[in-house]
Amino acid sequence: MNARVIKALLKKDLSLFMSNRFYMLMTVVGLIFYIGIYFLLPSNVDEKLNLAMYAPEMPRAFGQLTNHEGAEIQLFSTEESLRQAILDNDFQAGVALPSDILDVWAAGGKPMVTVYYNSAAPVEISAAIVALVKELSYTQTGQVLNFDTTEEILGTDMLGQQITLRDRMRPLLAVFILVMETLTLASLIATEIEQGTVRALLTTPLRVSDLFLAKGILGIGLALGQSVFFMALVGGFNHEPLLMFVTLLIGSFMVVGIGFLLASFTRDVIAVTGWGVLILVLLAVPGFGNVIPGLLSDWAKVIPSYYLTDSVSRIANYGAGWRDVMVNLGVLIGFTVIVFWGGMSILRRRYL
Amino acid sequence: MNLKRVWTLIKNDTFHGPKDAVLVMSLVMPVLLALFVNLAFGNIFTDRGKLGVYDEGNSGLPAILVSSASIKVKTYNDEVSLKNATTSGAIDMGIILPDDFDTVLTTGTVRLRAYIWGESLAKNRAVIPVVLADAVREMTGATLPVNIDTVALGDVSNLPWSSRLLPLTVLMAIFFGGMMIPASSLIHEKQKHTLEALNITPASISEIFIAKGVIGAILALIMGVITLTLSGGFGGSPLALLIVLALGAVMAAEIGLLLGAYIRDMNTLYATWKFGGLLLFGPAIVYMFPQIPAWVGYLFPTYYVVKPVMDLSVSGYGFNAILTNALILAGIVIVFGLLVIAITRRMSTQALRLSA
C-alpha cells in the first residue's frame, strides 16, 4: 500500500466530486433537505382526542369522559365561546348539550345535542364524536352493553410515550443519505472508466488494490460523514452511540460495495444514474416500513437495507442494544462482504 | 409534411435516442411522487383508527363496521393473520368474533377477544370500542335516546393532503417528461451536430420538431394516466379527463420544443427548469394552500390543466362543468402551437447549430 499515492488519488477524487455540480448539489442540498424535513415534522404525538364541550348541566356519563385517558376535554361556559374556539382552530370538534338534557331524558324524550366541527377537520373526527355522543347517551339512559372481552396488548405498551413521526422517519432519512453515496461513488468510477483515466493511473506506481482502497475510503468517508452528521443533529446518538456508529459504518461499507457493483455493470455516468435511481428506490423501501407501520410484508426482508433500517430504528427509537441487533448486523456484514468482493472482482476483470 | 418521415423520425428517436437521466427521471419521478403522496399523506396523517376483524362465524357486525366513517376496517381470514397485522401495526386493534357472536348478543352481552397494538394511540383505543359499541347497538336495533345535529363551522373545505398534492403530482407527471424530453432531445442533437446530418436527408425542421413533440406528448400523457391511476382519481368522466390530459401533454411538448429551439446546453435547460418550474407549478401551490386567493391560479397557463383535472377526478364533476376551462386550455395549446410553427419556419438547421 502506497499511502502517498492513495492520498493523491483521494485528493483528485474529492476535487472531481466537488466539481460535479449534480452530485455536489444532491449531496449538500440533500443533506440540508433531510435535516429540514426532520425538523419540520411534528415533534409530538397528538395522542388524545381533543374535544370542546358546553354542558350547562353535565350528565354523569358525559362527566366520566373528562377522566378518560384517551380524551382531553375542555369545558366552555357558553356555546358561543365553544363555537369560536372551533372556528379559531383551537379544537377540531365540540359538543354542546342543552340545558334541559336531564329533564328531557327524565320525561322520556330525546334531547337535541349539537356536534360542532371545523369544516377543515377530517370527516372521521365528527363521525367519531357522533358515535361517542350516542354511546354516552345510551349509557346515561341505562342501556349499558355487557362486554365479555379478553384483551391482549401486542408489543411494548407505548401509551403516553409514542414515537413521533419525525423519529419514525429518522432511519429512512439516515439510510437515504447513505444510499445516495452509492450513486456518487459509482459515477466517480464510471467517469474514470469512461474517460480512460483508470488505465492512465495504472501506468503510475498505483496498484489496483490502492485504487480500490482510495475509492473505498472516499465513498465510506462521504457516506459515514453525512449520516453521522445527520444522526448527531437529530438525536440519533442519544442511545448506544457506539452501536449506532458501528451500524452506520457497516451501512457505509455496504453502500460502497453496492457502488462498486453498480459501476461494474454500467458503461457510463448516464447508465449509473439510471440504474442507480432504481437501486436507490429499492434500498429506500424498507425505510417506509418504519414510517408507516404494517405497510411492508415479510418480503421486505429480502432487501438488504432492511437490516440497516431496522437496526437504526431499533437502536434510536426502541432502545435496542448490541444483542438485539446482532443478527441484523451479521446479515449486513455478510451481504457487504459479498457485494464488495463481487463489485471489485467484476470491475477488475472488465476494466482494469 | 410527410407522415412517413415523421414516423421514421419518431421510431429512430424512441429506439436510438438518448436514454439519459432526463428519461429515467421522467419515468420514475412521477410514479415515485404519486406513490409517496398516496402512501404518506393517505395514511400517516389520518386520525382514523384501524380495526381488524376475524369473524369465526358469519356475523352481520363486520358489514356495519365497514360503513363507519370514523375508523378503517380490514377483515382477516384467520387469527394468525389478524395477530400478525396487530403486531406489525397494520391495525390498531384486532377483534375475533366467535361463531356464536350474534346469538350471545341477543342476551345483551358482547363476547369477543381483542388484540391491541402496543403503539396504538390512546384516542384510537378510545374511539374503536365506541364505534364497535355503536355498530352492536345498530345490530340489536336499540333506539337512540338522543337527536344529534352536526354543524360545520368555517368555510374552508376539508380537502385531504393527498388531494391537495394531486395537482403537483399531475403537473410533475405531464410537464417533466413532456417538456424535458423534446427539449433535451433537441439540445442533444445540437450538441452532437446530428441535426446537420439530418439536414442532408429529406426530413424538414418542422418534421423533426413534430416527431420530438409527439414523443414528449405521448410520454406525458402516459405518465399523467399512470399518476392518476395510482392516485385513484379517474372520476366519473374518464374520457373528458383523457382529453384534458392530452391537451396538457401537447402544451408541455410545445413548451419543450420552444425551449429546445433556443437553449444550447443541458445546464441551461436545468436552470430554466428550476426557474420556470415555479411558473409551471404555481397552480399546484394555490391548490395546496386554500388561503391563497383562487384568482392567482388564473394567471398560470397550467391552471387550465390542473383545474379541470381536479374538477373531474376529485370533485367528480362532468364534462360540462369543465368546458370553459378546457376551451381556454385548447386556446393556449393553439397559441403555443402557432409559436412553434413560427419558430420552425424561421429556423433552419444552420440556426439550430450549437456553433451558431
XYZ file of C-alpha atoms in Angstrom:
708
model
C 0.000 0.000 0.000
C 1.384 3.345 -1.021
C -0.038 5.966 1.377
C 1.245 8.922 -0.634
C -0.335 7.697 -3.861
C -3.623 6.917 -2.137
C -3.636 10.400 -0.594
C -3.080 11.972 -4.019
C -5.835 9.840 -5.519
C -8.200 10.794 -2.723
C -7.460 14.458 -3.320
C -8.158 14.046 -7.023
C -11.410 12.160 -6.436
C -12.591 14.708 -3.932
C -11.999 17.555 -6.360
C -13.744 15.538 -9.099
C -16.693 15.025 -6.760
C -16.841 18.705 -5.864
C -16.619 19.787 -9.470
C -19.605 17.623 -10.452
C -22.459 20.028 -9.876
C -25.160 17.360 -9.937
C -23.687 15.138 -7.231
C -22.426 18.060 -5.181
C -25.913 19.544 -5.296
C -27.535 16.211 -4.462
C -25.167 15.795 -1.502
C -25.277 19.267 0.047
C -28.858 20.206 -0.794
C -29.947 16.664 0.027
C -28.403 16.824 3.482
C -29.998 20.207 4.212
C -33.266 18.876 2.830
C -33.250 15.779 5.059
C -32.394 17.803 8.150
C -35.097 20.318 7.204
C -37.683 17.568 6.748
C -36.855 16.118 10.162
C -37.286 19.420 11.965
C -40.422 20.351 10.013
C -42.206 17.175 11.031
C -44.279 17.211 14.239
C -42.199 16.822 17.389
C -45.030 15.382 19.440
C -47.813 12.864 19.029
C -51.361 14.103 19.270
C -52.382 11.039 21.223
C -55.641 12.161 22.764
C -58.989 13.101 21.319
C -59.262 16.830 21.961
C -62.839 17.861 22.478
C -64.551 21.106 23.400
C -67.708 20.775 25.450
C -70.501 23.088 26.560
C -72.586 21.421 29.243
C -74.704 23.717 31.433
C -75.905 20.544 33.078
C -73.433 17.670 32.964
C -74.897 14.165 32.707
C -72.936 11.618 34.752
C -71.875 9.527 31.731
C -70.587 12.589 29.903
C -68.770 13.739 33.064
C -66.853 10.452 33.195
C -65.407 11.290 29.803
C -63.315 14.050 31.375
C -61.340 11.348 33.236
C -60.867 9.113 30.177
C -57.183 8.566 29.284
C -57.923 8.788 25.573
C -59.761 12.123 25.674
C -58.833 15.675 26.579
C -61.990 17.627 27.335
C -62.183 21.383 27.784
C -65.384 22.821 29.144
C -66.719 26.162 27.879
C -69.035 28.486 29.735
C -71.067 29.469 26.668
C -71.991 27.798 23.415
C -70.766 30.846 21.531
C -67.261 30.620 23.043
C -67.161 26.933 22.084
C -68.116 27.777 18.501
C -65.444 30.477 18.401
C -62.782 28.088 19.715
C -63.601 25.683 16.892
C -63.596 28.478 14.323
C -60.185 29.573 15.657
C -58.884 26.020 15.104
C -58.216 25.537 18.825
C -60.395 22.433 18.582
C -61.458 20.353 15.632
C -64.814 19.482 17.177
C -67.039 20.181 20.144
C -70.277 19.054 21.765
C -72.988 21.378 23.081
C -75.514 19.800 25.424
C -78.860 21.508 26.001
C -79.524 22.919 29.467
C -82.612 20.717 29.897
C -80.941 17.462 28.801
C -81.621 15.580 32.042
C -85.215 16.791 32.236
C -85.917 15.692 28.677
C -84.495 12.258 29.380
C -86.457 12.054 32.633
C -89.620 12.842 30.682
C -88.772 10.037 28.236
C -87.904 12.421 25.405
C -84.938 12.821 23.121
C -82.792 15.881 23.806
C -81.068 17.628 20.909
C -77.274 17.525 21.176
C -75.257 19.622 18.756
C -71.898 18.424 17.447
C -69.866 21.291 16.001
C -66.850 20.605 13.860
C -64.434 22.699 11.900
C -65.186 22.401 8.190
C -61.481 21.777 7.563
C -61.373 18.851 10.014
C -61.176 15.314 8.626
C -64.551 13.618 8.317
C -63.593 10.885 10.798
C -63.417 13.441 13.619
C -67.093 14.435 13.511
C -68.106 10.808 12.880
C -66.164 9.679 15.949
C -67.696 12.418 18.117
C -71.196 11.488 16.957
C -70.520 7.831 17.845
C -69.194 8.946 21.217
C -72.262 11.076 21.973
C -74.525 8.182 21.024
C -72.712 5.738 23.298
C -72.629 8.157 26.238
C -76.360 8.783 25.776
C -77.079 5.045 25.796
C -75.012 4.696 28.959
C -76.716 7.681 30.595
C -80.174 6.267 29.878
C -79.233 2.914 31.373
C -78.807 0.939 28.143
C -75.419 -0.440 29.069
C -73.825 -3.165 26.963
C -72.185 -6.042 28.800
C -68.749 -6.597 27.336
C -67.270 -10.050 27.919
C -63.900 -9.441 26.323
C -60.333 -10.604 26.733
C -57.682 -8.143 25.610
C -54.017 -8.667 24.877
C -51.555 -5.916 24.107
C -49.051 -6.982 21.467
C -45.565 -5.499 21.738
C -44.498 -2.968 24.333
C -47.369 -0.798 25.502
C -46.228 2.671 24.434
C -49.254 4.543 25.715
C -48.084 8.029 26.672
C -44.638 7.548 25.144
C -45.428 7.241 21.457
C -42.743 7.624 18.819
C -43.156 10.863 16.918
C -43.443 10.930 13.152
C -40.078 12.685 12.845
C -38.392 9.920 14.841
C -40.125 7.241 12.800
C -38.734 8.997 9.726
C -35.182 9.171 11.141
C -33.997 5.713 9.984
C -35.421 6.298 6.498
C -33.608 9.606 6.148
C -30.328 8.229 7.519
C -30.420 5.285 5.131
C -31.369 7.600 2.255
C -28.281 9.698 2.960
C -26.148 6.571 2.923
C -27.519 5.060 -0.257
C -27.183 8.344 -2.143
C -23.443 7.779 -1.915
C -23.848 4.617 -3.966
C -24.634 6.898 -6.891
C -21.769 9.270 -6.169
C -19.124 6.559 -5.897
C -20.387 4.600 -8.890
C -20.423 7.724 -11.043
C -16.883 8.643 -9.977
C -15.662 5.195 -11.034
C -17.735 5.332 -14.238
C -16.200 8.710 -15.104
C -12.701 7.251 -14.699
C -13.611 4.284 -16.892
C -15.407 6.428 -19.492
C -12.530 8.879 -19.781
C -9.902 6.157 -19.689
C -8.094 7.720 -16.733
C -8.122 4.420 -14.838
C -5.701 2.848 -17.282
C -3.588 6.002 -17.218
C -3.460 5.819 -13.422
C -2.338 2.212 -13.523
C 0.723 3.161 -15.544
C 1.877 5.050 -12.424
C 3.142 3.239 -9.275
C -0.511 2.878 -8.257
C -1.700 -0.703 -7.847
C -5.249 -1.919 -8.464
C -5.701 -2.582 -4.723
C -4.610 1.009 -3.956
C -7.177 2.276 -6.444
C -9.993 0.362 -4.743
C -8.734 1.434 -1.340
C -8.761 5.115 -2.306
C -12.218 4.897 -3.856
C -13.476 2.909 -0.877
C -12.102 5.403 1.651
C -13.702 8.279 -0.226
C -17.066 6.511 -0.515
C -17.127 5.369 3.095
C -15.947 8.777 4.281
C -18.677 10.612 2.380
C -21.432 8.212 3.390
C -20.405 7.853 7.021
C -19.609 11.547 7.488
C -23.008 12.674 6.271
C -25.032 10.049 8.095
C -23.154 10.646 11.363
C -23.643 14.405 10.969
C -27.356 13.907 10.345
C -27.874 11.472 13.209
C -25.904 13.686 15.590
C -28.166 16.630 14.723
C -31.402 14.688 15.103
C -30.506 12.940 18.334
C -29.704 9.579 16.810
C -26.752 9.053 19.154
C -28.679 9.556 22.384
C -28.823 5.823 22.996
C -25.946 3.374 22.453
C -23.829 5.830 20.395
C -21.093 3.284 19.684
C -23.590 0.727 18.410
C -25.233 3.367 16.221
C -21.830 4.392 14.848
C -20.877 0.788 14.093
C -24.238 0.244 12.357
C -23.757 3.323 10.190
C -20.169 2.257 9.466
C -21.314 -1.167 8.271
C -24.026 0.620 6.256
C -21.352 2.819 4.670
C -19.312 -0.247 3.697
C -22.458 -1.775 2.235
C -23.300 1.220 0.032
C -19.707 1.434 -1.173
C -19.849 -2.247 -2.082
C -23.085 -1.649 -3.978
C -21.410 1.346 -5.634
C -18.556 -0.868 -6.879
C -21.074 -3.413 -8.142
C -23.142 -0.729 -9.866
C -20.062 0.703 -11.570
C -19.034 -2.784 -12.652
C -22.116 -3.412 -14.785
C -22.698 0.080 -16.180
C -20.833 1.672 -19.035
C -21.122 5.385 -18.317
C -22.414 8.031 -15.901
C -25.811 8.134 -17.603
C -26.295 4.424 -17.059
C -25.108 4.818 -13.457
C -27.762 7.480 -12.893
C -30.498 5.405 -14.493
C -29.745 2.148 -12.676
C -28.632 3.975 -9.539
C -32.000 5.676 -9.083
C -33.757 2.323 -9.317
C -31.390 0.743 -6.788
C -31.802 3.781 -4.552
C -35.575 3.430 -4.601
C -35.350 -0.281 -3.846
C -32.984 0.277 -0.929
C -35.219 3.029 0.468
C -38.330 0.812 0.526
C -37.715 -0.787 3.969
C -37.456 2.699 5.486
C -41.084 3.368 4.588
C -41.999 0.394 6.747
C -40.764 2.323 9.769
C -42.750 5.402 8.842
C -45.954 3.517 8.115
C -46.118 0.537 10.478
C -47.634 -2.529 8.896
C -47.006 -1.301 5.355
C -44.448 -3.928 4.425
C -44.791 -7.657 4.475
C -42.043 -10.136 5.202
C -40.835 -9.895 1.610
C -39.101 -6.632 2.538
C -36.522 -8.715 4.433
C -35.116 -9.746 1.055
C -33.880 -6.170 0.575
C -30.526 -5.871 2.368
C -31.160 -2.305 3.537
C -33.997 -3.713 5.666
C -31.395 -4.909 8.172
C -29.778 -1.493 8.258
C -33.045 0.435 8.598
C -34.384 -1.975 11.173
C -31.202 -1.732 13.251
C -31.129 2.080 13.140
C -34.821 2.198 14.042
C -34.496 -0.266 16.907
C -31.465 1.476 18.388
C -32.731 5.047 18.005
C -36.437 4.549 18.675
C -36.792 1.427 20.798
C -33.606 1.478 22.899
C -32.178 -1.729 21.419
C -28.731 -2.949 22.449
C -25.959 -4.994 20.831
C -27.682 -8.305 21.448
C -30.962 -7.105 19.887
C -29.427 -6.113 16.555
C -26.664 -8.727 16.409
C -28.425 -10.851 13.767
C -29.200 -7.776 11.648
C -25.583 -6.654 11.743
C -24.415 -10.177 10.892
C -26.636 -10.273 7.795
C -25.436 -6.804 6.809
C -21.773 -7.762 7.148
C -22.335 -10.937 5.126
C -24.086 -9.052 2.333
C -21.456 -6.295 2.384
C -18.605 -8.801 2.001
C -20.371 -10.379 -0.996
C -21.095 -7.108 -2.861
C -17.672 -5.669 -2.046
C -15.893 -8.749 -3.332
C -18.260 -9.134 -6.282
C -18.025 -5.492 -7.318
C -14.236 -5.365 -7.094
C -13.779 -8.691 -8.922
C -16.034 -7.720 -11.826
C -14.527 -4.246 -12.077
C -11.016 -5.690 -12.069
C -11.886 -8.267 -14.728
C -13.808 -5.916 -17.013
C -11.868 -2.696 -16.922
C -8.503 -2.999 -15.165
C -45.215 17.435 -44.054
C -44.600 13.780 -44.800
C -46.191 11.496 -42.179
C -43.994 8.550 -43.142
C -40.857 10.586 -42.479
C -42.287 11.798 -39.158
C -42.995 8.176 -38.166
C -39.437 7.162 -39.090
C -38.075 10.017 -37.008
C -40.303 9.012 -34.064
C -39.091 5.406 -34.291
C -35.463 6.480 -34.504
C -35.756 8.867 -31.600
C -37.582 6.324 -29.479
C -35.238 3.400 -30.062
C -31.938 5.155 -30.668
C -32.410 8.462 -28.848
C -30.570 9.261 -25.600
C -31.568 7.102 -22.604
C -30.286 9.533 -20.030
C -31.159 10.858 -16.589
C -33.947 13.026 -18.053
C -35.727 9.949 -19.400
C -35.206 7.990 -16.185
C -36.449 10.893 -14.095
C -39.421 11.441 -16.411
C -40.455 7.830 -15.929
C -39.517 7.236 -12.318
C -40.065 10.541 -10.514
C -43.807 10.993 -11.203
C -44.534 7.400 -10.191
C -42.476 7.764 -7.027
C -44.099 11.074 -6.180
C -47.589 9.644 -6.708
C -46.774 6.589 -4.600
C -45.202 8.695 -1.855
C -48.097 11.161 -1.725
C -50.640 8.369 -1.550
C -48.786 6.270 0.950
C -47.649 9.093 3.162
C -50.475 11.587 3.029
C -53.153 8.999 2.541
C -52.277 7.058 5.673
C -49.871 8.754 8.029
C -51.663 11.997 8.617
C -55.049 10.432 9.107
C -56.521 10.231 12.575
C -58.635 7.256 11.637
C -58.098 4.234 13.842
C -57.682 0.874 12.108
C -59.701 -2.120 13.244
C -59.077 -5.669 12.076
C -61.862 -8.247 12.248
C -61.667 -12.030 12.092
C -65.148 -13.481 12.073
C -65.213 -17.155 13.112
C -68.870 -17.399 12.187
C -70.989 -15.321 9.897
C -71.829 -12.239 11.948
C -73.502 -9.187 10.489
C -71.226 -6.900 12.514
C -68.303 -6.538 10.047
C -70.631 -5.178 7.338
C -71.916 -2.488 9.727
C -68.397 -1.633 10.893
C -67.141 -1.201 7.331
C -69.685 1.575 6.760
C -68.294 3.617 9.682
C -66.600 6.861 8.665
C -64.620 7.197 11.896
C -62.484 4.068 11.585
C -60.926 1.932 8.876
C -61.902 -1.723 8.929
C -59.961 -4.643 7.474
C -61.146 -8.220 7.546
C -58.884 -11.237 8.057
C -59.378 -14.908 7.282
C -57.667 -16.355 10.334
C -56.466 -15.426 13.779
C -52.776 -15.705 12.897
C -53.069 -13.061 10.154
C -55.033 -10.820 12.494
C -52.438 -11.182 15.242
C -49.559 -10.553 12.807
C -51.293 -7.455 11.470
C -51.754 -6.134 15.001
C -48.151 -6.873 15.950
C -46.831 -5.059 12.877
C -49.069 -2.025 13.444
C -51.089 -2.521 10.271
C -54.136 -2.256 12.552
C -54.598 -0.631 15.960
C -56.893 -3.300 17.240
C -57.859 -6.765 16.073
C -61.037 -8.454 17.243
C -62.130 -12.050 16.928
C -65.866 -12.560 16.710
C -66.744 -16.055 17.970
C -69.090 -18.142 15.815
C -71.916 -17.601 18.326
C -71.376 -13.817 18.496
C -74.809 -12.875 17.129
C -76.583 -15.448 19.329
C -74.870 -14.290 22.523
C -75.610 -10.689 21.553
C -79.338 -11.319 21.916
C -78.727 -11.751 25.673
C -77.200 -8.252 25.769
C -73.616 -9.448 26.064
C -70.807 -8.664 23.623
C -68.351 -11.551 23.689
C -65.123 -11.200 21.797
C -61.351 -11.379 22.029
C -59.171 -8.408 21.158
C -55.528 -7.775 20.327
C -54.230 -4.237 20.748
C -51.111 -2.906 19.060
C -48.756 -1.614 21.755
C -48.057 1.590 19.830
C -51.665 2.486 19.029
C -52.733 5.937 20.144
C -54.911 6.467 23.199
C -57.582 8.165 21.082
C -57.780 5.176 18.753
C -58.091 2.874 21.742
C -60.966 5.087 22.903
C -62.749 5.593 19.569
C -62.632 1.998 18.247
C -64.607 0.476 21.178
C -67.141 3.318 20.892
C -67.642 2.634 17.176
C -67.813 -1.081 17.932
C -70.497 -0.488 20.557
C -72.373 1.766 18.140
C -72.344 -0.981 15.492
C -73.516 -3.559 18.034
C -76.390 -1.235 19.046
C -77.354 -0.934 15.398
C -77.414 -4.728 15.130
C -79.600 -5.118 18.183
C -81.970 -2.428 16.934
C -81.572 -0.236 20.027
C -83.471 3.047 19.970
C -81.185 6.069 20.068
C -82.100 8.164 23.119
C -80.833 11.413 21.614
C -81.113 13.550 18.497
C -77.809 14.730 17.142
C -77.363 17.773 14.965
C -73.984 18.134 13.274
C -72.932 21.655 12.328
C -69.854 22.511 10.253
C -68.162 25.772 11.222
C -65.996 27.787 8.834
C -65.921 27.949 5.065
C -62.713 26.074 4.354
C -63.466 22.762 2.731
C -61.775 19.693 4.058
C -59.554 18.550 1.244
C -57.113 15.846 2.342
C -53.441 16.478 1.661
C -53.307 13.616 -0.808
C -55.874 15.531 -2.910
C -54.204 18.892 -2.349
C -50.949 17.447 -3.655
C -52.605 15.810 -6.649
C -52.109 18.895 -8.892
C -48.389 18.848 -8.129
C -48.185 15.141 -8.902
C -50.129 15.508 -12.147
C -48.167 18.561 -13.292
C -44.893 16.820 -12.496
C -46.000 13.765 -14.487
C -47.137 15.734 -17.528
C -44.655 18.574 -17.634
C -41.368 16.987 -16.587
C -41.347 14.352 -19.301
C -43.492 16.262 -21.788
C -41.269 19.311 -21.675
C -37.845 17.950 -20.892
C -37.803 15.037 -23.374
C -38.302 17.150 -26.544
C -36.117 19.945 -25.163
C -33.224 17.678 -24.148
C -33.549 15.689 -27.357
C -33.179 18.848 -29.477
C -30.254 20.013 -27.335
C -28.519 16.632 -27.710
C -28.964 16.859 -31.498
C -27.467 20.334 -31.464
C -24.574 19.304 -29.239
C -23.770 16.218 -31.318
C -24.358 18.069 -34.618
C -26.760 15.355 -35.753
C -29.225 17.980 -36.963
C -26.697 18.813 -39.627
C -26.694 15.171 -40.645
C -30.477 15.215 -40.786
C -30.275 18.286 -42.989
C -28.941 16.218 -45.869
C -31.950 13.905 -45.641
C -35.381 14.902 -46.960
C -36.617 15.491 -43.373
C -37.546 19.112 -42.672
C -37.140 21.052 -39.436
C -40.882 21.031 -38.847
C -40.981 17.234 -39.249
C -38.143 16.858 -36.758
C -39.993 19.136 -34.325
C -43.258 17.261 -34.778
C -41.574 13.885 -34.193
C -39.928 15.071 -30.981
C -43.109 16.789 -29.836
C -45.196 13.657 -30.422
C -42.780 11.549 -28.333
C -42.890 14.101 -25.495
C -46.674 14.424 -25.618
C -47.269 10.655 -25.654
C -44.885 10.138 -22.752
C -46.553 12.985 -20.825
C -49.998 11.528 -21.471
C -48.934 8.053 -20.369
C -47.306 9.398 -17.197
C -50.366 11.530 -16.467
C -52.643 8.493 -16.787
C -50.340 6.326 -14.630
C -50.163 9.015 -11.951
C -53.916 9.470 -11.836
C -54.417 5.699 -11.738
C -52.024 5.423 -8.782
C -53.824 8.295 -7.084
C -57.164 6.561 -7.650
C -58.661 9.658 -9.213
C -60.236 8.995 -12.593
C -63.671 10.227 -11.550
C -66.862 9.615 -13.489
C -65.774 11.096 -16.826
C -62.586 9.285 -17.865
C -62.894 10.361 -21.492
C -63.094 14.041 -20.558
C -60.113 13.537 -18.267
C -58.139 11.926 -21.068
C -58.915 14.864 -23.366
C -57.689 17.347 -20.744
C -54.557 15.284 -20.078
C -53.889 15.038 -23.806
C -54.222 18.820 -24.221
C -51.898 19.326 -21.232
C -49.417 16.848 -22.723
C -49.420 18.708 -26.056
C -48.894 22.012 -24.244
C -45.944 20.517 -22.323
C -44.386 19.212 -25.541
C -44.834 22.597 -27.244
C -43.097 24.408 -24.380
C -40.357 21.768 -24.536
C -39.856 22.383 -28.265
C -39.661 26.132 -27.733
C -37.046 25.630 -25.003
C -35.137 23.119 -27.116
C -35.023 25.543 -30.024
C -33.471 28.351 -28.013
C -31.388 26.630 -25.306
C -27.886 25.488 -26.169
C -26.886 23.111 -23.378
C -28.317 20.888 -20.694
C -27.121 23.045 -17.809
C -29.136 25.983 -19.133
C -32.107 23.681 -19.623
C -31.904 22.513 -15.994
C -31.539 26.124 -14.831
C -34.591 27.096 -16.908
C -36.498 24.170 -15.463
C -35.630 25.314 -11.928
C -36.846 28.863 -12.566
C -39.638 28.011 -14.980
C -40.807 25.274 -12.632
C -42.057 27.979 -10.313
C -44.249 29.355 -13.084
C -45.462 25.926 -14.132
C -46.212 24.685 -10.638
C -47.847 27.907 -9.420
C -51.380 26.451 -9.580
C -50.236 23.430 -7.550
C -49.164 25.803 -4.758
C -52.525 27.591 -4.962
C -54.269 24.232 -4.517
C -52.049 23.247 -1.606
C -52.938 26.305 0.416
C -56.616 27.283 0.195
C -55.724 30.564 1.933
C -54.219 31.840 -1.357
C -56.948 33.577 -3.400
C -58.142 31.326 -6.210
C -57.755 34.092 -8.839
C -53.955 33.853 -8.510
C -54.195 30.479 -10.242
C -55.865 32.000 -13.325
C -52.576 33.708 -14.202
C -50.745 30.443 -14.888
C -51.346 28.553 -18.142
C -51.030 25.233 -16.294
C -54.026 26.210 -14.140
C -56.242 25.270 -17.069
C -54.817 21.757 -16.950
C -54.982 21.364 -13.185
C -58.424 22.838 -12.609
C -60.329 20.524 -14.987
C -58.302 17.527 -13.756
C -59.206 18.330 -10.143
C -62.845 19.010 -11.046
C -63.152 15.718 -12.890
C -61.092 13.446 -10.671
C -61.571 14.827 -7.142
C -64.844 16.760 -7.257
C -66.444 14.239 -9.628
C -67.914 16.873 -11.983
C -68.926 16.081 -15.551
C -67.601 17.405 -18.859
C -69.997 20.382 -18.947
C -68.529 21.798 -15.740
C -65.025 21.921 -17.203
C -65.945 23.004 -20.713
C -64.890 26.660 -20.282
C -61.501 25.779 -18.812
C -60.988 23.060 -21.423
C -61.658 25.584 -24.197
C -59.204 28.067 -22.657
C -56.660 25.228 -22.467
C -57.272 24.385 -26.116
C -56.748 28.075 -26.940
C -53.420 28.119 -25.065
C -52.343 24.939 -26.902
C -53.164 26.606 -30.238
C -51.192 29.738 -29.308
C -48.139 27.694 -28.286
C -48.573 25.625 -31.452
C -48.519 28.763 -33.590
C -45.355 29.889 -31.803
C -43.678 26.542 -32.541
C -44.746 26.773 -36.199
C -43.400 30.303 -36.429
C -40.077 29.199 -35.000
C -39.730 26.191 -37.284
C -40.495 28.411 -40.273
C -37.892 30.963 -39.262
C -35.223 28.494 -38.306
C -33.049 26.351 -40.429
C -30.755 23.601 -39.213
C -27.987 26.161 -39.512
C -29.742 28.336 -36.930
C -30.074 25.373 -34.613
C -26.386 24.558 -34.667
C -24.545 24.755 -31.402
C -21.687 26.607 -33.034
C -24.006 29.400 -34.098
